[in-house]
mmCIF file of C-alpha atoms and ligand atoms in Angstrom:
data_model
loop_
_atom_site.group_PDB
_atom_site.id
_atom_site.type_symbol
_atom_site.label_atom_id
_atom_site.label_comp_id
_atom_site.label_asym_id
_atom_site.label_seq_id
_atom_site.Cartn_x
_atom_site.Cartn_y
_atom_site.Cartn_z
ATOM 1 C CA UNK A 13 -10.919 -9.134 -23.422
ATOM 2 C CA UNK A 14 -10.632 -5.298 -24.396
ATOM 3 C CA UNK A 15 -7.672 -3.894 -23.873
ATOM 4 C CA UNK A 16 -7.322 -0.943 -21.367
ATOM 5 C CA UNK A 17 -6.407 2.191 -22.012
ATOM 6 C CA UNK A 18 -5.107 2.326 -18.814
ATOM 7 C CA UNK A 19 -2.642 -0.133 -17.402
ATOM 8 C CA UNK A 20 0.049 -0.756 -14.427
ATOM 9 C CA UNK A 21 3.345 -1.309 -14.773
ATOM 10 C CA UNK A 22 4.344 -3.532 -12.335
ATOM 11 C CA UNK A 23 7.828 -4.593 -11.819
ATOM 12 C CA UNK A 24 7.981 -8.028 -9.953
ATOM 13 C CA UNK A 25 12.330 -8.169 -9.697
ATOM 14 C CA UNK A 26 11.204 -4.563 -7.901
ATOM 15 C CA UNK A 27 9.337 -6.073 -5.374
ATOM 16 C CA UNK A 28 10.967 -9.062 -4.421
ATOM 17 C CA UNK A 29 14.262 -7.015 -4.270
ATOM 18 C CA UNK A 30 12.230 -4.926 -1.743
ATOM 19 C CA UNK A 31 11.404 -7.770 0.130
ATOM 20 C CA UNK A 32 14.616 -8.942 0.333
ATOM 21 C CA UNK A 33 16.170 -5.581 0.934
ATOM 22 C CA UNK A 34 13.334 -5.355 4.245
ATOM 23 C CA UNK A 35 14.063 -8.741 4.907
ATOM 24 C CA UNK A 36 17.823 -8.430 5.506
ATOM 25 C CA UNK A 37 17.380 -5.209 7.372
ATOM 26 C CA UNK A 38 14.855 -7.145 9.578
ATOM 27 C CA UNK A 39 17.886 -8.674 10.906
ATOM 28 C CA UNK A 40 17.024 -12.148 12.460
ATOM 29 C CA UNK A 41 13.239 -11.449 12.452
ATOM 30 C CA UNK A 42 11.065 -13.029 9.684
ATOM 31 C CA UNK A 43 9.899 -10.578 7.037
ATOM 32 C CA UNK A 44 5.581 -10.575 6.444
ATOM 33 C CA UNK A 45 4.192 -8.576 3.966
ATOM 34 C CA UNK A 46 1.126 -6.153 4.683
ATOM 35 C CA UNK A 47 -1.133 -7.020 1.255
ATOM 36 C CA UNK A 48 -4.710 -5.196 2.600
ATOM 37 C CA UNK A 49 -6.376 -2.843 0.378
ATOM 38 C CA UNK A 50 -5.807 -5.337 -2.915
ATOM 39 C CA UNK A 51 -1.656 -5.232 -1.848
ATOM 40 C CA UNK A 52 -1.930 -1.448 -2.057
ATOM 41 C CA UNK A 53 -3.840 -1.486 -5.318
ATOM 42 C CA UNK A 54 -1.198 -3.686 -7.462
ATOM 43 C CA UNK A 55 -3.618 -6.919 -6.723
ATOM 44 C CA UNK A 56 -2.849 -8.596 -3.333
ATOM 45 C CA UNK A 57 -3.066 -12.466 -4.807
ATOM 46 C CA UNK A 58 -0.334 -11.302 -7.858
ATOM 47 C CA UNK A 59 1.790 -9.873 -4.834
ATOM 48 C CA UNK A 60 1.571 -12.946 -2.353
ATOM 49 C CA UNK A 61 2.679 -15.097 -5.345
ATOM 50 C CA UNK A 62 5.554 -13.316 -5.829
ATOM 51 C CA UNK A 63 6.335 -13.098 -2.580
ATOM 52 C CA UNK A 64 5.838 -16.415 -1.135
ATOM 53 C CA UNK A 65 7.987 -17.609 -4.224
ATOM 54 C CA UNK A 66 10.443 -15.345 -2.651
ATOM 55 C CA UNK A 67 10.470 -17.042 0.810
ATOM 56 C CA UNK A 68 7.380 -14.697 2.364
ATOM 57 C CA UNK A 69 5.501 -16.374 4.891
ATOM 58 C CA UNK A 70 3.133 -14.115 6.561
ATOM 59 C CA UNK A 71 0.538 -11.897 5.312
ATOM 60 C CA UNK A 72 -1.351 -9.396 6.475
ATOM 61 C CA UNK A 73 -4.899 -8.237 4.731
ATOM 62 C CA UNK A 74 -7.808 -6.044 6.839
ATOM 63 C CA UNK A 75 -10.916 -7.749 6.479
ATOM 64 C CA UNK A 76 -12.624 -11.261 6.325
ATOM 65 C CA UNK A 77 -13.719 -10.601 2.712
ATOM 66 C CA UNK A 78 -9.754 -9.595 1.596
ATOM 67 C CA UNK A 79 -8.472 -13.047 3.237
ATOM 68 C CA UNK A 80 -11.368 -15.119 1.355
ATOM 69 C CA UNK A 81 -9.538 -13.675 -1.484
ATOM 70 C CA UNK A 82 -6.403 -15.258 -0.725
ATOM 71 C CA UNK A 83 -7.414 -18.548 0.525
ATOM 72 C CA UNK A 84 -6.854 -20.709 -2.046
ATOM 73 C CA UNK A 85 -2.996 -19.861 -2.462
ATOM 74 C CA UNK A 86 -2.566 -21.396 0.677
ATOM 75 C CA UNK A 87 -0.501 -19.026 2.990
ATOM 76 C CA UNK A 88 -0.721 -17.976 6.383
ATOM 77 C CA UNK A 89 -2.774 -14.770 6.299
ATOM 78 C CA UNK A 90 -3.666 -12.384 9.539
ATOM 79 C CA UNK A 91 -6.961 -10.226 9.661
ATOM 80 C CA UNK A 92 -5.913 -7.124 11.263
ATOM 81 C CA UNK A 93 -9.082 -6.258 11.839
ATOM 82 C CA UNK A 94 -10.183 -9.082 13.631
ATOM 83 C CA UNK A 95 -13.311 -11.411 14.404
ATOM 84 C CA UNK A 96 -16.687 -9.513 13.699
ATOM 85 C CA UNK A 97 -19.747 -12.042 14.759
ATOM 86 C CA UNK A 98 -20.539 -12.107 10.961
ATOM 87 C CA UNK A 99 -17.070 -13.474 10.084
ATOM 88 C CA UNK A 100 -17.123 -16.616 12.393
ATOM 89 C CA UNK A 101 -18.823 -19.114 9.544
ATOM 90 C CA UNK A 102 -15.753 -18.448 7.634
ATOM 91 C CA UNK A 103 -13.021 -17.854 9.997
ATOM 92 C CA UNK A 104 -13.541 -20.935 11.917
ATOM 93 C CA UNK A 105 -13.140 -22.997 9.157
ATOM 94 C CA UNK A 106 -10.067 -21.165 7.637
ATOM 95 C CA UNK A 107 -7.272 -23.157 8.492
ATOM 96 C CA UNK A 108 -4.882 -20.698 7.401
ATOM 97 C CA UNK A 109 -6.495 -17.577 8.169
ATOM 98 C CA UNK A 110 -6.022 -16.425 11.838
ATOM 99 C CA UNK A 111 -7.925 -13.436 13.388
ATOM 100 C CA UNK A 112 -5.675 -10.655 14.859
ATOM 101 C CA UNK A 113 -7.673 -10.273 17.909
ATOM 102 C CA UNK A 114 -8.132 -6.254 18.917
ATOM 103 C CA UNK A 115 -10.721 -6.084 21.867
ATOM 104 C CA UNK A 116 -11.654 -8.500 24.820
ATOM 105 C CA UNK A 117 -14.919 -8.805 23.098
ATOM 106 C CA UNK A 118 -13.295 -10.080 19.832
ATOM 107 C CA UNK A 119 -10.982 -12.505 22.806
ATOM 108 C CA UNK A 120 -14.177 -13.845 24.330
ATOM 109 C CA UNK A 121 -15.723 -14.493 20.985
ATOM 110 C CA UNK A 122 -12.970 -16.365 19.914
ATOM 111 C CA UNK A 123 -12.972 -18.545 22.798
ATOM 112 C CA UNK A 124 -16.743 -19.189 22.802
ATOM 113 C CA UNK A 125 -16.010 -20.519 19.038
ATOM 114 C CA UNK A 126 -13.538 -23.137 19.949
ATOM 115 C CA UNK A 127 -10.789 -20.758 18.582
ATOM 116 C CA UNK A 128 -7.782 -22.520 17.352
ATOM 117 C CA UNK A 129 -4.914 -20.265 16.652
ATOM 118 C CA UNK A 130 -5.163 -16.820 16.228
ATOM 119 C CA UNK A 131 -3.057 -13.532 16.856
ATOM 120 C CA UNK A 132 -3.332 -10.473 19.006
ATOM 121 C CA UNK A 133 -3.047 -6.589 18.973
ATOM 122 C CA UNK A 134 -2.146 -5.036 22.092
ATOM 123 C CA UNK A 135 -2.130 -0.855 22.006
ATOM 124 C CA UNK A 136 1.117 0.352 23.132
ATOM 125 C CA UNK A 137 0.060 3.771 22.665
ATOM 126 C CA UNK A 138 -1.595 4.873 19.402
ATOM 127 C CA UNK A 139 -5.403 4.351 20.533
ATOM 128 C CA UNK A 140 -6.100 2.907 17.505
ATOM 129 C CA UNK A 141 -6.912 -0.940 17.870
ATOM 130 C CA UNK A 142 -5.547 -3.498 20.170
ATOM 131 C CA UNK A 143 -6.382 -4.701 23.790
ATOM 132 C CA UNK A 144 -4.226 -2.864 27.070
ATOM 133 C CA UNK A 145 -1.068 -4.127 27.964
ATOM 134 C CA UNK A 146 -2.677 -4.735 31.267
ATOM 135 C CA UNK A 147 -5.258 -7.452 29.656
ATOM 136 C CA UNK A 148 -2.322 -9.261 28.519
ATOM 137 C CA UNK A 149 -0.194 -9.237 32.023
ATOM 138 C CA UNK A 150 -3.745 -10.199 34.266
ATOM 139 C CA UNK A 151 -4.412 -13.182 32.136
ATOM 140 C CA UNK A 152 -6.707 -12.288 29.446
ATOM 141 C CA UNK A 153 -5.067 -14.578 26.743
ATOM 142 C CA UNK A 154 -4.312 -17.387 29.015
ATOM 143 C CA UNK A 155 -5.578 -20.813 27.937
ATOM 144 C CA UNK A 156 -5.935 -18.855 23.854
ATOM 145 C CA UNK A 157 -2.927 -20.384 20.949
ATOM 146 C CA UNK A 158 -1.344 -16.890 20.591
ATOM 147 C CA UNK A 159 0.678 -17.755 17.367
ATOM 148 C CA UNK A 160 1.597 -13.939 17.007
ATOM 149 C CA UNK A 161 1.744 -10.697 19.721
ATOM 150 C CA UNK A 162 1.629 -7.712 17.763
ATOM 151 C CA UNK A 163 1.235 -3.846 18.760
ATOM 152 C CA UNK A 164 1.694 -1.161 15.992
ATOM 153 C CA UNK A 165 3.917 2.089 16.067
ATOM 154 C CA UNK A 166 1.558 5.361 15.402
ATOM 155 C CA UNK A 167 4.872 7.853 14.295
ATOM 156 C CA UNK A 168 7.490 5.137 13.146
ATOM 157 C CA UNK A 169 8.310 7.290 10.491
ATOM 158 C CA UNK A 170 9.535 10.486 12.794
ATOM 159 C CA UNK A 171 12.122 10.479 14.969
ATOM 160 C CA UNK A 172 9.888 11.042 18.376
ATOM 161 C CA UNK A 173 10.413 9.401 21.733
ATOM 162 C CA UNK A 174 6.764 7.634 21.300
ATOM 163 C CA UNK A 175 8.703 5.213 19.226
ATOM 164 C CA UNK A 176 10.886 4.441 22.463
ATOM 165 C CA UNK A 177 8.043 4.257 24.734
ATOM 166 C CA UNK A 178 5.710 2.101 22.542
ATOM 167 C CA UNK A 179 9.008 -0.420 21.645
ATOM 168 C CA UNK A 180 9.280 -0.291 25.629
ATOM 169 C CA UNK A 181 5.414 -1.322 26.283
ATOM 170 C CA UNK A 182 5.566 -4.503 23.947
ATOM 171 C CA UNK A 183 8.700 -5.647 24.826
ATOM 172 C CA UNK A 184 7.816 -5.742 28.364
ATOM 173 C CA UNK A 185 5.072 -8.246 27.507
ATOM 174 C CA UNK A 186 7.592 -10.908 26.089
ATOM 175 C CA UNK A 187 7.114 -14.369 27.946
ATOM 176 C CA UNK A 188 3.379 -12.632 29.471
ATOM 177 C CA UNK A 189 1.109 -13.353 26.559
ATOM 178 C CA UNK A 190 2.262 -17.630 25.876
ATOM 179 C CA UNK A 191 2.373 -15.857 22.068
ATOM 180 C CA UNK A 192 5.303 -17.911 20.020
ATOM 181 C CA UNK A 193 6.167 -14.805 18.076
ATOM 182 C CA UNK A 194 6.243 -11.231 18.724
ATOM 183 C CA UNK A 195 6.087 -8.441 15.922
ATOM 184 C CA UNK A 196 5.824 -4.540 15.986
ATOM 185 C CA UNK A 197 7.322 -3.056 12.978
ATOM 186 C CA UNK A 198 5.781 -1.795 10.125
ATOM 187 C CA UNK A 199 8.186 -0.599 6.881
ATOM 188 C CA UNK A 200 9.539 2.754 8.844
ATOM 189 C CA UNK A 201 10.068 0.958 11.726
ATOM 190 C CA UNK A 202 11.919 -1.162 10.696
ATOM 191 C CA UNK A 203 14.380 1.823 9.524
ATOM 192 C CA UNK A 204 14.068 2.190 13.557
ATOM 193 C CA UNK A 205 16.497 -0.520 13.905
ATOM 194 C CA UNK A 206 16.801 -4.152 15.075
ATOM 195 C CA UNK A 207 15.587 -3.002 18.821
ATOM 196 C CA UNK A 208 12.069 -2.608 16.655
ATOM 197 C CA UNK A 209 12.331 -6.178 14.829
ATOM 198 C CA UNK A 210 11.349 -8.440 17.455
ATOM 199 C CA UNK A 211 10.503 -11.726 15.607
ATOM 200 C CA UNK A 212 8.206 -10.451 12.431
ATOM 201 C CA UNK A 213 8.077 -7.459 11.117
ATOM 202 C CA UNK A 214 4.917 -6.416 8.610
ATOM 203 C CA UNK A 215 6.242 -3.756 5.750
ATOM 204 C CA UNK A 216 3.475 -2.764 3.113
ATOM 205 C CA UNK A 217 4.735 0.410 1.922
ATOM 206 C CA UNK A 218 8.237 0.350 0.815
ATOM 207 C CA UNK A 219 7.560 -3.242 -0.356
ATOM 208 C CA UNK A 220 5.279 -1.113 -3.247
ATOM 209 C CA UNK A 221 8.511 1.332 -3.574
ATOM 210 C CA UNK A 222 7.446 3.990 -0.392
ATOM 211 C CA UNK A 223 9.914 5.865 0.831
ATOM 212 C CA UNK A 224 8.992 6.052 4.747
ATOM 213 C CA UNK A 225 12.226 7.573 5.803
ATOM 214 C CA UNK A 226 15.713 8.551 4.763
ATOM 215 C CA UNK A 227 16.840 4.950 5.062
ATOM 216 C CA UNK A 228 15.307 3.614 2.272
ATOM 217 C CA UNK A 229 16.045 5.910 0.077
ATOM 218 C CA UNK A 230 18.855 4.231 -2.093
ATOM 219 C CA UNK A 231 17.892 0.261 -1.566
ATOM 220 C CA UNK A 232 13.929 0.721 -2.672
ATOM 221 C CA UNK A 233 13.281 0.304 -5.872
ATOM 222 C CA UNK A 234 9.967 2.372 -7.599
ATOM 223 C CA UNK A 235 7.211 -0.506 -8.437
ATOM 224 C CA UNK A 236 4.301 1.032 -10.190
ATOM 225 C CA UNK A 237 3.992 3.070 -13.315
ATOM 226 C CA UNK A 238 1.042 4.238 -14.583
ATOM 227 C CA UNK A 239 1.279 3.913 -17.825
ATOM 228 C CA UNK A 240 -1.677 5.527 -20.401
ATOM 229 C CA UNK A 241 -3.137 6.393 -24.084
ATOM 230 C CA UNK A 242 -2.900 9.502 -26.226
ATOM 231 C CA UNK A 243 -6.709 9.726 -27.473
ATOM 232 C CA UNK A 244 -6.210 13.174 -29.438
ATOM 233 C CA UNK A 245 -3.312 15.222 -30.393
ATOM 234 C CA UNK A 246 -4.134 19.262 -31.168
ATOM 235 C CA UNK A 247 -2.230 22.940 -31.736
ATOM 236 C CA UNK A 248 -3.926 25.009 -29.158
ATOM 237 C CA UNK A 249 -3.275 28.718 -30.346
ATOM 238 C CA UNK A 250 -1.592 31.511 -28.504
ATOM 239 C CA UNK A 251 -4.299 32.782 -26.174
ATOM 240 C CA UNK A 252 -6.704 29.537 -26.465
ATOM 241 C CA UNK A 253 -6.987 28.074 -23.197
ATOM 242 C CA UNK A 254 -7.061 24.388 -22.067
ATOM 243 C CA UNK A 255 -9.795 22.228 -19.959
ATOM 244 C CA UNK A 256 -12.481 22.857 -17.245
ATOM 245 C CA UNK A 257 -12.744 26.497 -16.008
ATOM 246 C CA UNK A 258 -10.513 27.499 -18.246
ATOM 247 C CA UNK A 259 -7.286 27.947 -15.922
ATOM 248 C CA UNK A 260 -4.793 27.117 -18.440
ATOM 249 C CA UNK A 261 -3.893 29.485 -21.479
ATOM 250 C CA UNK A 262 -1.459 29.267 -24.269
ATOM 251 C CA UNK A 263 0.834 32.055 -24.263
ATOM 252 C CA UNK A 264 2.489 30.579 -27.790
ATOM 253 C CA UNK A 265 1.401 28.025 -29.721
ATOM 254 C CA UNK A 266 1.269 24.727 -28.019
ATOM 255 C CA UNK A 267 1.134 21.343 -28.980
ATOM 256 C CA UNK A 268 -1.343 19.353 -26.697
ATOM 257 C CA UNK A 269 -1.818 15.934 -25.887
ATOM 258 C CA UNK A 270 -5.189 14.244 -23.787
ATOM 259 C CA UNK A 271 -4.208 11.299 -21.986
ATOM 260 C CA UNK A 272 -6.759 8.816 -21.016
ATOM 261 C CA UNK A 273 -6.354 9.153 -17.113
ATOM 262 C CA UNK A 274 -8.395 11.261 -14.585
ATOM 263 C CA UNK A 275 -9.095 11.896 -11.207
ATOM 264 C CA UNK A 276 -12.176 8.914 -11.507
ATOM 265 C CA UNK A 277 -8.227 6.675 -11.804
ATOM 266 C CA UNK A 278 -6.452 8.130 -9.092
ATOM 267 C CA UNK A 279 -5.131 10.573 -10.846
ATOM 268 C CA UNK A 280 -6.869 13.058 -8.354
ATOM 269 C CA UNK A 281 -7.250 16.904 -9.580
ATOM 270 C CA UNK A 282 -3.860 17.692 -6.915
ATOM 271 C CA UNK A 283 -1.610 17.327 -10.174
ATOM 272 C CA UNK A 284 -3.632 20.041 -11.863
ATOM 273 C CA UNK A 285 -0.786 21.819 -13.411
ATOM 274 C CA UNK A 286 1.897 20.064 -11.381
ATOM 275 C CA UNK A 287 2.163 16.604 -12.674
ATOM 276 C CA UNK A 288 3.805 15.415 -15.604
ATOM 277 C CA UNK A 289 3.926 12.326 -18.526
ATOM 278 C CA UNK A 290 7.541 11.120 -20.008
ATOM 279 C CA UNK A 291 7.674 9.320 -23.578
ATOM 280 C CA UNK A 292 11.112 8.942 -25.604
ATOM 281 C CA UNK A 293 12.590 10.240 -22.138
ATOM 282 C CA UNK A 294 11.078 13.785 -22.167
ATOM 283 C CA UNK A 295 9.019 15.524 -19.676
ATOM 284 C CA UNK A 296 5.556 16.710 -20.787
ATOM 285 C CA UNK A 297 4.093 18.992 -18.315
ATOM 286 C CA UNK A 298 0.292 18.610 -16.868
ATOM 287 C CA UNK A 299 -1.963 21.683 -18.008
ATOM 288 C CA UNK A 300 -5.233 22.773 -16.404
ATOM 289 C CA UNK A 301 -7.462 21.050 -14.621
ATOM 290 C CA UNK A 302 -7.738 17.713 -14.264
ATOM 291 C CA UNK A 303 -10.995 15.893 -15.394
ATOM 292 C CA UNK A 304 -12.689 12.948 -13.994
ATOM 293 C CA UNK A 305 -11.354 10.555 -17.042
ATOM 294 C CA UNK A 306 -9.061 13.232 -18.779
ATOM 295 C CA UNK A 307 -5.598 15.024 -18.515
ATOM 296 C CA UNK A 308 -4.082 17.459 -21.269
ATOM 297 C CA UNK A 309 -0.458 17.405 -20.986
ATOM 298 C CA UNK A 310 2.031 19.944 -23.335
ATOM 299 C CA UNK A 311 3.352 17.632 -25.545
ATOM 300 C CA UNK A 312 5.533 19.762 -27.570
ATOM 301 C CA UNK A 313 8.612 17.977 -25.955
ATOM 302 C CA UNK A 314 7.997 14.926 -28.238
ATOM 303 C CA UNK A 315 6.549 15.749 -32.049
ATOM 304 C CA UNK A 316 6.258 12.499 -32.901
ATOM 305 C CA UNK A 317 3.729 11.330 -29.776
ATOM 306 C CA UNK A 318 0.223 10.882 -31.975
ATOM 307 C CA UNK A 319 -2.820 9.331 -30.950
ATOM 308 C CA UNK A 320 -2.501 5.605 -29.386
ATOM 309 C CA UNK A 321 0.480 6.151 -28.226
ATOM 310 C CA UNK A 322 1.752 5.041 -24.674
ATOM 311 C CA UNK A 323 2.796 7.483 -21.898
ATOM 312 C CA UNK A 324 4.324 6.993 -18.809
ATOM 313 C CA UNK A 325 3.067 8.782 -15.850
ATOM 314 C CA UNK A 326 5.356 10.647 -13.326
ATOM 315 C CA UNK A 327 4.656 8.379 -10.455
ATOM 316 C CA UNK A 328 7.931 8.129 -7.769
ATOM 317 C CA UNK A 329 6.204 8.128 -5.032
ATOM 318 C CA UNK A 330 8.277 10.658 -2.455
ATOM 319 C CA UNK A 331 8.455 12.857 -4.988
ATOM 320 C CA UNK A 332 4.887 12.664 -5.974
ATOM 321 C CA UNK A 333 3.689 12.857 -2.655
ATOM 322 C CA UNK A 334 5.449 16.062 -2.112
ATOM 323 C CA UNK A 335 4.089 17.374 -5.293
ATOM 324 C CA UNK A 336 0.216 16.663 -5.036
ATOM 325 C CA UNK A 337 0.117 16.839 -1.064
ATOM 326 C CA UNK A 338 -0.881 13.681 -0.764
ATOM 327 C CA UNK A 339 0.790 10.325 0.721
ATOM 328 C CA UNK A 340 2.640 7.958 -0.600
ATOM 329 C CA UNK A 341 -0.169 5.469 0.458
ATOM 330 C CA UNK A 342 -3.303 7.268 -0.977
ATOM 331 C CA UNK A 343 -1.085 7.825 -4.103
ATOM 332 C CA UNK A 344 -1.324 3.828 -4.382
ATOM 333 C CA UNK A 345 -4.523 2.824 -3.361
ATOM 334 C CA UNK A 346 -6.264 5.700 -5.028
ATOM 335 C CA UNK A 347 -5.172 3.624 -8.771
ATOM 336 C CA UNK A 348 -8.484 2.193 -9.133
ATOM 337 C CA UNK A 349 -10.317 -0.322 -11.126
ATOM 338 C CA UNK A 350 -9.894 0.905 -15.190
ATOM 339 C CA UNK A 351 -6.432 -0.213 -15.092
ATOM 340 C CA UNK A 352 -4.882 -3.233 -16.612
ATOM 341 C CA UNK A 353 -2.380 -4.667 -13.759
ATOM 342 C CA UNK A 354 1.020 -5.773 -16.000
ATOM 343 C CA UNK A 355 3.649 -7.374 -14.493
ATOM 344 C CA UNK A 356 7.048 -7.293 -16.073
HETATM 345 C C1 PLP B 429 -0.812 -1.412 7.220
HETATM 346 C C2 PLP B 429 -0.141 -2.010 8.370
HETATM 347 C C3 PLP B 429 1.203 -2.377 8.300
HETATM 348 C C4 PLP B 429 2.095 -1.982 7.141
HETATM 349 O O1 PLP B 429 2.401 -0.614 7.281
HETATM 350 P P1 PLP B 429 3.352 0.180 6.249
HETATM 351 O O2 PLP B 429 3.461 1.528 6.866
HETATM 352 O O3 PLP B 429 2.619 0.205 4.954
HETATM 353 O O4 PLP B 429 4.623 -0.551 6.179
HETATM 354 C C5 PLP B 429 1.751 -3.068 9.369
HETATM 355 N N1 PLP B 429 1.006 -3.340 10.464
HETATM 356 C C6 PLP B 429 -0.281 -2.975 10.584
HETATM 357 C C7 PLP B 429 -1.027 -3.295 11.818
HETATM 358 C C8 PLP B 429 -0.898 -2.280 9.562
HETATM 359 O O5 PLP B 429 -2.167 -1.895 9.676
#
């Protein structure tokens, strides 16, 4: 195995102590764990082990293909995306893996295969999947093992009276659906309170260390650090400029460092000029542009940081967010495939 010049820090007490902090403010509700999209790029089967060691029970992935993945840890995974025609040889043999059923087509199918249990989305307002609320009162799921009722909150992090309205929808439809379970909160809502909790709520977000709202703020715990190579070390002389089209110039001497991280990483070309590395707990500042596999930092904070070395990348997520304009979600699943995953 070659060794990456590129690797994750992961911190595994970080995340558990994120589920647990979710889980506790989940009230009486079970805690799941949203692990689609590889568990947010940190590897979704390194992330359900951790979790279900922690007491985790349910997952939640997107697609047929991300629950294969998964199968053979043996928990109870959901497919929020529900039962395509191509997915049936698989699903109806997955004994753990339930469909979350989004459309009366997806119902009927389900049905026609002998479904055993599965789950359901009902929209409660944010027209993005999920069956009416009407379906569910005029019988569409009768006869169908509902293990779990869910609907999904489109604005949970604002405070806007949708949040009321949707909470109001699905809990009207308690005792109406024959589900065993009901669950509508993702990580910001359950900041809403324990009027959101129901009986599962589904954080993926602030279990990574996301910052949906105010409330997390002190009890979540950062997760991921990039963490990269020095490949070259130069003086780049008063007047010399840096990197693609040239936008960075050296109004004194400057010592330069080029990290081994680029926008083809994650590391997208939004941090041009704004980002920054830390070694031996000093800031080195991002200059130019960033390239597709490269970033020059100013490295004149730390004389000592010579090719090989390790940096850490500025990577807490609110604050990143704010400074590249981007979300605290694409600022996760945008670390791509070049990096070693490490868990500490
Ligand atoms: C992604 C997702 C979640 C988790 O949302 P976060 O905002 O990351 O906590 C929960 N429920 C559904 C239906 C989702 O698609």
């Amino acid at each position: 195995m070659i060794i990456s010049p590129l690797r994750l820090r992961l911190d595994g007490d970080a995340l558990v102590s994120n589920w647990r902090t979710l889980a506790a403010m989940s009230g009486g509700a079970a805690c799941g764990a949203a692990v689609k999209a590889n568990g947010y790029g940190l590897g979704a089967r390194e992330v359900v082990q951790r979790l279900a060691g922690a007491g985790c029970r349910d997952f939640f992935v997107a697609t047929w293909r991300e629950a294969a993945g998964l199968a053979d840890l043996g928990v109870s995974v959901s497919v929020l995306h529900g039962l395509r025609e191509e997915d049936l040889p698989v699903a109806v043999g997955a004994a753990t893996i339930r469909p979350v059923l989004n459309t009366v087509q997806q119902v009927q199918r389900w049905r026609d295969a002998g479904g055993r249990a599965c789950d359901v989305m009902v929209d409660t307002g944010m027209n993005r999947l999920g069956i009416a609320p009407e379906d569910v009162s005029t019988g569409l799921l009768d006869g169908l093992e509902v293990e779990t009722l869910m609907s999904h909150l489109a604005s949970a992090d604002e405070d806007v009276p949708l949040n009321r309205l949707q909470r109001d929808r699905f809990a009207a439809l308690a005792g109406k659906s024959g589900a065993r379970r009901m669950s509508l909160a993702n990580s910001a809502g359950i900041g809403l309170g324990q009027g959101y909790a129901f009986d599962l709520t589904r954080p993926g977000i602030a279990l990574y260390g996301g910052i949906p709202a105010r409330a997390f703020a002190g009890p979540i715990r950062q997760v991921v650090t990039p963490e990269v190579q020095v490949l070259q070390r130069r003086r780049v002389a008063a007047g010399q400029s840096v990197g693609y089209n040239a936008t960075w110039t050296a109004a004194a001497d400057t010592e330069v460092a080029i990290l081994n991280l680029g926008y083809a990483d994650g590391y997208l070309r939004c941090f041009s000029d704004k980002g920054s590395a830390i070694a031996s707990g000093f800031r080195m500042p991002v200059i130019g542009r960033v390239s597709m596999d490269l970033t020059a930092i100013d490295a004149s904070a730390v004389p000592d940081l010579a090719e090989g070395d390790w940096v850490a990348i500025d990577y807490a997520l609110p604050e990143a967010a704010v400074l590249s304009g981007m979300s605290q979600y694409e600022l996760l699943t945008a670390l791509g495939a070049r990096y070693d995953r490490m868990w500490y």
